[in-house]
Tab-separated table of C-alpha atoms in Angstrom:
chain	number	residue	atom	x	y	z
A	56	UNK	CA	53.634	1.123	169.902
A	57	UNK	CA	56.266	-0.021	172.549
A	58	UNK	CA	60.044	1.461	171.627
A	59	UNK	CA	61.375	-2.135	172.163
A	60	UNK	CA	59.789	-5.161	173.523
A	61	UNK	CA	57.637	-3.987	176.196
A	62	UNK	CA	59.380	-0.171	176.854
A	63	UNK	CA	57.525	2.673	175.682
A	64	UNK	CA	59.947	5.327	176.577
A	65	UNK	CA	63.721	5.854	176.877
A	66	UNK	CA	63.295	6.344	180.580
A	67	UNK	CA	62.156	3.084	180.953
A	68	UNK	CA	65.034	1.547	179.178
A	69	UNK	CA	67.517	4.036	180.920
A	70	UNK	CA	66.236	2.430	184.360
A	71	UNK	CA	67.674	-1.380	182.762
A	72	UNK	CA	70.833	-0.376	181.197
A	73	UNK	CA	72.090	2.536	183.212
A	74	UNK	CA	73.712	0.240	186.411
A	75	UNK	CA	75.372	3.676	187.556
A	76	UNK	CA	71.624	4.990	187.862
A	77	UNK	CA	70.935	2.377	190.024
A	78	UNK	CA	73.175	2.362	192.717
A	79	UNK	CA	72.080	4.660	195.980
A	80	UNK	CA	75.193	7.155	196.013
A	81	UNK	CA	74.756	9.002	192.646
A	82	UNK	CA	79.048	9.107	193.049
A	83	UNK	CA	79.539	5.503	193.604
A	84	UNK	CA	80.658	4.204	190.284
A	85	UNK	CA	83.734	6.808	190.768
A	86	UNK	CA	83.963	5.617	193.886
A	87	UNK	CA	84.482	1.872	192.099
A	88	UNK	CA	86.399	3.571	189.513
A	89	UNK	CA	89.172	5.102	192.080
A	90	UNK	CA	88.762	1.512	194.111
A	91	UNK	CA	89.592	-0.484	191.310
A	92	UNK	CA	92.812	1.850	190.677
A	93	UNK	CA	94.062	1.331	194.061
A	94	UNK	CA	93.415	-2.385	193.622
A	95	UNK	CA	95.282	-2.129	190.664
A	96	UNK	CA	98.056	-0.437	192.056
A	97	UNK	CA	98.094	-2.988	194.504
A	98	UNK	CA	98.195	-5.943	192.244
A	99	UNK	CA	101.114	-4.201	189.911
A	100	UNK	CA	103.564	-4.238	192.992
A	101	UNK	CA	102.222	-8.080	193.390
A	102	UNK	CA	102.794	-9.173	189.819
A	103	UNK	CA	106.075	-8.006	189.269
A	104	UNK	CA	106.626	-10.664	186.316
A	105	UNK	CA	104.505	-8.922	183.497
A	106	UNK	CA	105.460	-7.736	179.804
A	107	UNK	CA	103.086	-4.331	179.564
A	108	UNK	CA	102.103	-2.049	176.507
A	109	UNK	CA	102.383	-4.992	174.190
A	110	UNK	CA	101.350	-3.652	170.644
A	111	UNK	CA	98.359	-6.481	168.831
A	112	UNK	CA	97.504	-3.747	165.453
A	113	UNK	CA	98.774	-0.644	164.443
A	114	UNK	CA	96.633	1.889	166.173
A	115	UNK	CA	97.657	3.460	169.743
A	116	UNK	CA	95.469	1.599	171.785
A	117	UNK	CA	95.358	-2.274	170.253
A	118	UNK	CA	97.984	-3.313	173.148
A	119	UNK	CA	97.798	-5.634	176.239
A	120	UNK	CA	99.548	-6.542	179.076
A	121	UNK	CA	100.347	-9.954	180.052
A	122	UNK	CA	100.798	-11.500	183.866
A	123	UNK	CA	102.266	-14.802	183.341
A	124	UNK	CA	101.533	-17.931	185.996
A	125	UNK	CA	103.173	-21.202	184.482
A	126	UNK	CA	105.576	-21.674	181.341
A	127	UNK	CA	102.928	-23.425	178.949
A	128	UNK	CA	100.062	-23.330	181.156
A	129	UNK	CA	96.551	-22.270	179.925
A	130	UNK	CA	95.465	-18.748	178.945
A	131	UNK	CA	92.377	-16.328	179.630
A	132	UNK	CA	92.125	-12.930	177.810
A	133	UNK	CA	90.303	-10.651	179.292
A	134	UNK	CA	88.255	-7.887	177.805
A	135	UNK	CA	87.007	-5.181	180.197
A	136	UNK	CA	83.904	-3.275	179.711
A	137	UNK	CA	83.181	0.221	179.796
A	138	UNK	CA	79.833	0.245	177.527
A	139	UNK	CA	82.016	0.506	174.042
A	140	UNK	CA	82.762	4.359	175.122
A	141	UNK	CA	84.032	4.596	178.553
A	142	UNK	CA	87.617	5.970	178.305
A	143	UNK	CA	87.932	6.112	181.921
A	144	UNK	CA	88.060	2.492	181.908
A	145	UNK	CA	91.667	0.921	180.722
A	146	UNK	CA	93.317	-1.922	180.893
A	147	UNK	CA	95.973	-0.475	183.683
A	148	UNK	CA	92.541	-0.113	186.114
A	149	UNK	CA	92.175	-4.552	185.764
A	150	UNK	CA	96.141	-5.378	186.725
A	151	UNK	CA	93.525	-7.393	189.898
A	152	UNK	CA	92.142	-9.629	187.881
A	153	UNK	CA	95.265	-11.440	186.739
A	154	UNK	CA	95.932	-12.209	190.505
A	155	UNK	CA	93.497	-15.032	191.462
A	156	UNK	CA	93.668	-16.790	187.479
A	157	UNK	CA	97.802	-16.508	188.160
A	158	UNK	CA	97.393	-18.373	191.389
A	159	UNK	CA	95.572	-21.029	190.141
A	160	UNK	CA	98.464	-21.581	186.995
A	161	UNK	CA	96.367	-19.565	184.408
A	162	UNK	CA	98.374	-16.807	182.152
A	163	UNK	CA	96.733	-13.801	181.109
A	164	UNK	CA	96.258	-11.495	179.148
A	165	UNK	CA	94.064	-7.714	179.576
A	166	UNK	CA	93.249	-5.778	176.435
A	167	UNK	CA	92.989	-1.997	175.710
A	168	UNK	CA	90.366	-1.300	172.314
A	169	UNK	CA	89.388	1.511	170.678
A	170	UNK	CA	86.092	2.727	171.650
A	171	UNK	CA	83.319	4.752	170.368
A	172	UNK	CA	82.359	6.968	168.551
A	173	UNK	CA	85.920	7.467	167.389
A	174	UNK	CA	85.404	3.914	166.249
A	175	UNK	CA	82.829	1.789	165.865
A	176	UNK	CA	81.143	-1.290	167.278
A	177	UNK	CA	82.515	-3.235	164.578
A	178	UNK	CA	86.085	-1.902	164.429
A	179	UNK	CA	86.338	-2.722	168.412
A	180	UNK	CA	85.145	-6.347	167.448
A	181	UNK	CA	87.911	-6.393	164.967
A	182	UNK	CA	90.296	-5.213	166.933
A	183	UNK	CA	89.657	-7.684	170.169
A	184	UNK	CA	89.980	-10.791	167.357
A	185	UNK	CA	93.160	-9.779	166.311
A	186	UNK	CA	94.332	-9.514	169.848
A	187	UNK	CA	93.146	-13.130	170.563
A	188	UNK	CA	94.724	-14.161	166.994
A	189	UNK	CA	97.869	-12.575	167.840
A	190	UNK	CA	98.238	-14.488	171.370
A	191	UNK	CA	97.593	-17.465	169.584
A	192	UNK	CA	100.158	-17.162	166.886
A	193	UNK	CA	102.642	-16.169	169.469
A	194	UNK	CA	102.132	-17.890	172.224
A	195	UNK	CA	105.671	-19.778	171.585
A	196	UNK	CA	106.856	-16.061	172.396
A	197	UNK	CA	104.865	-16.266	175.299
A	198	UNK	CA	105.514	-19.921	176.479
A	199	UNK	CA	102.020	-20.461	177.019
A	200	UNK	CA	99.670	-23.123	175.855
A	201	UNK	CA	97.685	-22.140	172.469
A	202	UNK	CA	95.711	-25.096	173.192
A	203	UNK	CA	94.527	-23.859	175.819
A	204	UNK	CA	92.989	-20.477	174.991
A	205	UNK	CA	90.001	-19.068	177.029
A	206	UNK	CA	88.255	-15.405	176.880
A	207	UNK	CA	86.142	-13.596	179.676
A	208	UNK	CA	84.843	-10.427	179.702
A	209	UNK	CA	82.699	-8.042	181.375
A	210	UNK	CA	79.741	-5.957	180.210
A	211	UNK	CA	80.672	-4.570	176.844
A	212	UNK	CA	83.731	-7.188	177.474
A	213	UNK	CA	81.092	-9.828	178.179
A	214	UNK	CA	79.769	-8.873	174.919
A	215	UNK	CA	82.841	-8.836	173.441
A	216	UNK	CA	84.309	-12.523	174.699
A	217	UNK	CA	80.937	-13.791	173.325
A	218	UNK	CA	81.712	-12.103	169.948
A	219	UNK	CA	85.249	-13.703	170.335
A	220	UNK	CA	83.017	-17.161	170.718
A	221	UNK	CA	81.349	-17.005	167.703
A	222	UNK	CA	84.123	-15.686	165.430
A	223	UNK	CA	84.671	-17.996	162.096
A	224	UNK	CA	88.600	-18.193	163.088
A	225	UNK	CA	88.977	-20.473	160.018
A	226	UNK	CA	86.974	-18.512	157.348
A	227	UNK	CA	88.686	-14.899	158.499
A	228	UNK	CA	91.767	-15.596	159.791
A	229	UNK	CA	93.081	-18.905	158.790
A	230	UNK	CA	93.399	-20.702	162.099
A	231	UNK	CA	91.763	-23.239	163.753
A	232	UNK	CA	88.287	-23.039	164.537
A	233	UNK	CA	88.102	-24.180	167.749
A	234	UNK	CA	91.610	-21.830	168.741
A	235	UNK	CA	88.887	-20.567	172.041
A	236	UNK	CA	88.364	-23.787	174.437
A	237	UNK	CA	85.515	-21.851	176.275
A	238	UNK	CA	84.233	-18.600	176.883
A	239	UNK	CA	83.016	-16.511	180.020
A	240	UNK	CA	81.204	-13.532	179.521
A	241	UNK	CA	80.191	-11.525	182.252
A	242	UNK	CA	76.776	-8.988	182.792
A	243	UNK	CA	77.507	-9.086	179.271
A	244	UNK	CA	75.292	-7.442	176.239
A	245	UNK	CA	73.953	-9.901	173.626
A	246	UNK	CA	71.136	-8.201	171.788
A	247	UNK	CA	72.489	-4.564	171.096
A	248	UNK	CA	68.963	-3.660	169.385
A	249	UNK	CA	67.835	-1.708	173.123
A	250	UNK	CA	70.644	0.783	172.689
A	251	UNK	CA	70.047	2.875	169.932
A	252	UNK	CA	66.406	3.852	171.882
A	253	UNK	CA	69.049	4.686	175.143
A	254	UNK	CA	70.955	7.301	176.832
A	255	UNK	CA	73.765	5.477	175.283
A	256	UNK	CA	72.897	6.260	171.165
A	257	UNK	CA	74.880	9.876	171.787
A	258	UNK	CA	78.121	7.985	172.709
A	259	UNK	CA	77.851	4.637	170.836
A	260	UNK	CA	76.581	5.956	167.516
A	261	UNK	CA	75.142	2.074	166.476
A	262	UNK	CA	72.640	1.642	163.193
A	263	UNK	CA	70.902	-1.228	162.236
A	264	UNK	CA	73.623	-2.722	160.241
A	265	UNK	CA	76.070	-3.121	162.986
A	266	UNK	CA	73.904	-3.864	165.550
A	267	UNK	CA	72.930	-7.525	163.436
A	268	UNK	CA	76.465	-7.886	162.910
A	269	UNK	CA	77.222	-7.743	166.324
A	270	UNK	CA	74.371	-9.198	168.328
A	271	UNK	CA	76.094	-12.420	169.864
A	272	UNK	CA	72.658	-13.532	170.489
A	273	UNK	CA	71.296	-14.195	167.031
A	274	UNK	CA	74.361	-15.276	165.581
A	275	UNK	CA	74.891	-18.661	167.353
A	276	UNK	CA	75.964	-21.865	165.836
A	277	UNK	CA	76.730	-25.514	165.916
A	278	UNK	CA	80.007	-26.592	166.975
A	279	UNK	CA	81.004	-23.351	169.425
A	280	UNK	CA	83.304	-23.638	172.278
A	281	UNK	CA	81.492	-24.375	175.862
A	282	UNK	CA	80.443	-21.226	177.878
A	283	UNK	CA	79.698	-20.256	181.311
A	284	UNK	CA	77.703	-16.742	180.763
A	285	UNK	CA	77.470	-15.010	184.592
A	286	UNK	CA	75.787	-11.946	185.491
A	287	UNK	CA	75.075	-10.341	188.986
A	288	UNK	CA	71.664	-11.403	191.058
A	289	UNK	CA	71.234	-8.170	191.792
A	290	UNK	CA	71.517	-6.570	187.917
A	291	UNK	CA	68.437	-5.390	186.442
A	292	UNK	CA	65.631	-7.267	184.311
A	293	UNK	CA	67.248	-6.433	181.364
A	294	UNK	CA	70.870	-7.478	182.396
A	295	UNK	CA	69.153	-11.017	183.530
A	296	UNK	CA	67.203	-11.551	180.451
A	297	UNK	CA	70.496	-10.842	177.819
A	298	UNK	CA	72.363	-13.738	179.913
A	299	UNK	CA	69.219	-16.168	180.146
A	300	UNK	CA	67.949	-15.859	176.530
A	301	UNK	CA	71.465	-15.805	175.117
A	302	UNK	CA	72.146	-19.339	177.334
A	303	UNK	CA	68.973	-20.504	175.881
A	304	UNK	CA	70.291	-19.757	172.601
A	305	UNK	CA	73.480	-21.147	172.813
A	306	UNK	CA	72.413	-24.359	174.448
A	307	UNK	CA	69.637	-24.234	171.387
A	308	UNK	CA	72.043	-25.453	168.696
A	309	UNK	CA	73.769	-28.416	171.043
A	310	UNK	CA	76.207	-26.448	172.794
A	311	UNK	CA	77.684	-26.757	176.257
A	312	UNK	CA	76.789	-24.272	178.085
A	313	UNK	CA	75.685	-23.478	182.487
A	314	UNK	CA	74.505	-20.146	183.663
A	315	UNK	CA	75.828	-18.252	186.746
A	316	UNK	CA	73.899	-15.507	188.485
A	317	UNK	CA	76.303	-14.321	191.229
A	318	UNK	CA	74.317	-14.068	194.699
A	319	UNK	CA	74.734	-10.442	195.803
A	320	UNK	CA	76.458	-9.365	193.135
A	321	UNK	CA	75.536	-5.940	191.271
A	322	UNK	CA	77.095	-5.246	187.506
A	323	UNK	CA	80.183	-3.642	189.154
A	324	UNK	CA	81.074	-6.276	191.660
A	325	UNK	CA	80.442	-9.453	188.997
A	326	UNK	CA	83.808	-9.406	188.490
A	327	UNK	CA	85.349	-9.034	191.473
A	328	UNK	CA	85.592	-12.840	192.100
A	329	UNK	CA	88.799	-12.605	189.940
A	330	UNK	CA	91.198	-10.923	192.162
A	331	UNK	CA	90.532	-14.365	194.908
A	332	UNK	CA	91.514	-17.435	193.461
A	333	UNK	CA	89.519	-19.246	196.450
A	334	UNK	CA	86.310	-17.022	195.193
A	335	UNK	CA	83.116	-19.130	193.569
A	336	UNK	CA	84.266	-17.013	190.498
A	337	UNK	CA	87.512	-17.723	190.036
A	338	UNK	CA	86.629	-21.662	191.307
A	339	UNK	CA	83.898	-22.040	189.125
A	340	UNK	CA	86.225	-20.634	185.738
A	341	UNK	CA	89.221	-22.886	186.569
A	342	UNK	CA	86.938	-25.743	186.810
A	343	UNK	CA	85.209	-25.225	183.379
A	344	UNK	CA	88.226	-24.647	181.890
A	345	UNK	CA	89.552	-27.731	182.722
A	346	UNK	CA	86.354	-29.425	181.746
A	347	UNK	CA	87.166	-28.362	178.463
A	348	UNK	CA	90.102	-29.231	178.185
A	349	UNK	CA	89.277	-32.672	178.895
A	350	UNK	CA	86.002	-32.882	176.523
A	351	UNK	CA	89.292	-32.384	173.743
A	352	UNK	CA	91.964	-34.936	175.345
């Protein structure tokens, strides 16, 4: 009896969700890791207009930083991955991808969560929708444009904006329901059923419960917010099948929605687009989001 879909073993499943495991140098990812610090470094001296360490919720880590573009200009929060466990990966290590959104006028905002197994899959979930709720109900603060509100993420991130996508803003939290204009989730996770057969049960610690609560990809609607869900060419089966079925199921129920697998792109490098404001990424985002903007005028 296969393990899930067509996997009989752990291994097999390891091989599609381990992207570190699939690189040649068996020390690359810390390679990207120390990169991505430097780039970071690099973009802090840039972006010297920022607010930092700004507290969402009560815990120690429900803060963000914000790099501001234009005085009430549009907004993208993004949600960095880091499989739900990662500590290694903070919000400090993504300064970069504010630089090519600022450029072309877009304010934004990078989140720092809770991760597991001190929490859980569901608390993190919590705690990125009050981050987005609190933007919106202070973007006055801010000076940027609530109307214009916009999440991207990538890999638990990408999983994350989607859950961000789907959120009943109204029913929970008493705003709008259309507060997000569009979503981009990136080599995201959509069906978190594979995980509790993978290396990553140890860390992550999800049961049945929270996995349906939090699988993006059975939980879509009517009436959501266009998306553009991107993923890298070169990302494994697995990785391509998430963002294709969870398209298909979002364009299911008459939403907008266009897929995006990044030529040459790996799950690490997906992002990267971000930091170049004349990148097919970052081109491709600012031109969505102003598609949406004008499906609302």
């Amino acid at each position: 009896m296969p393990l899930y879909r067509d996997f009989n073993s752990q291994e097999e499943l390891d091989w599609e969700y381990c992207p570190e495991a699939r690189l040649d140098d068996p020390k690359a990812f810390d390679k990207i890791i120390e990169s991505r610090k430097i780039l970071a470094e690099e973009a802090r001296k840039e972006l010297t207009h920022r607010q930092t360490d700004i507290y969402y919720g009560p815990t120690l880590l429900e803060k963000m930083d914000f790099y501001p573009a234009v005085a009430g200009g549009p907004v993208m929060i993004f949600i960095h991955g880091g499989y739900w466990f990662d500590t290694r990966l903070k919000k400090e290590n993504y300064i970069w991808i504010a630089k090519g959104l600022n450029r072309a006028g877009v304010n934004v905002f990078i989140i720092d969560y809770q991760v597991c197994p001190m929490v859980t899959v569901d608390e993190i979930t919590r705690q990125c929708r009050a981050a987005v709720a609190y933007v919106y109900r202070n973007a006055g603060h801010f000076d940027v444009d609530r109307e214009r509100l916009h999440v991207t993420g990538n890999s638990a991130g990408g999983h994350l904006a989607a859950m961000m996508a789907i959120t009943d803003w109204t029913g929970e939290y008493g705003l709008p329901a259309d507060i997000i204009k569009s979503g981009y989730p990136i080599s995201g996770l959509y069906d978190l059923e594979p995980f509790q057969w993978s290396w990553l049960q140890p860390k992550i610690q999800f049961n049945g419960q929270q996995i349906r609560r939090n699988s993006p990809m059975f939980m879509v609607r009517e009436k959501l917010p266009p998306m553009l869900i991107s993923w890298g060419a070169e990302e494994s089966g697995e990785f391509w099948r998430q963002s294709e079925e969870f398209g298909v199921a979002w364009g299911a129920k008459g939403n907008d929605v266009f897929l995006y697998p990044q030529p040459g792109c790996n799950h690490s490098s997906a992002i990267d687009g971000f930091a170049d404001a004349g990148s097919e990424l970052c081109r491709m985002v600012i031109h969505h989001m102003k598609k949406s903007w004008a499906s609302v005028a």
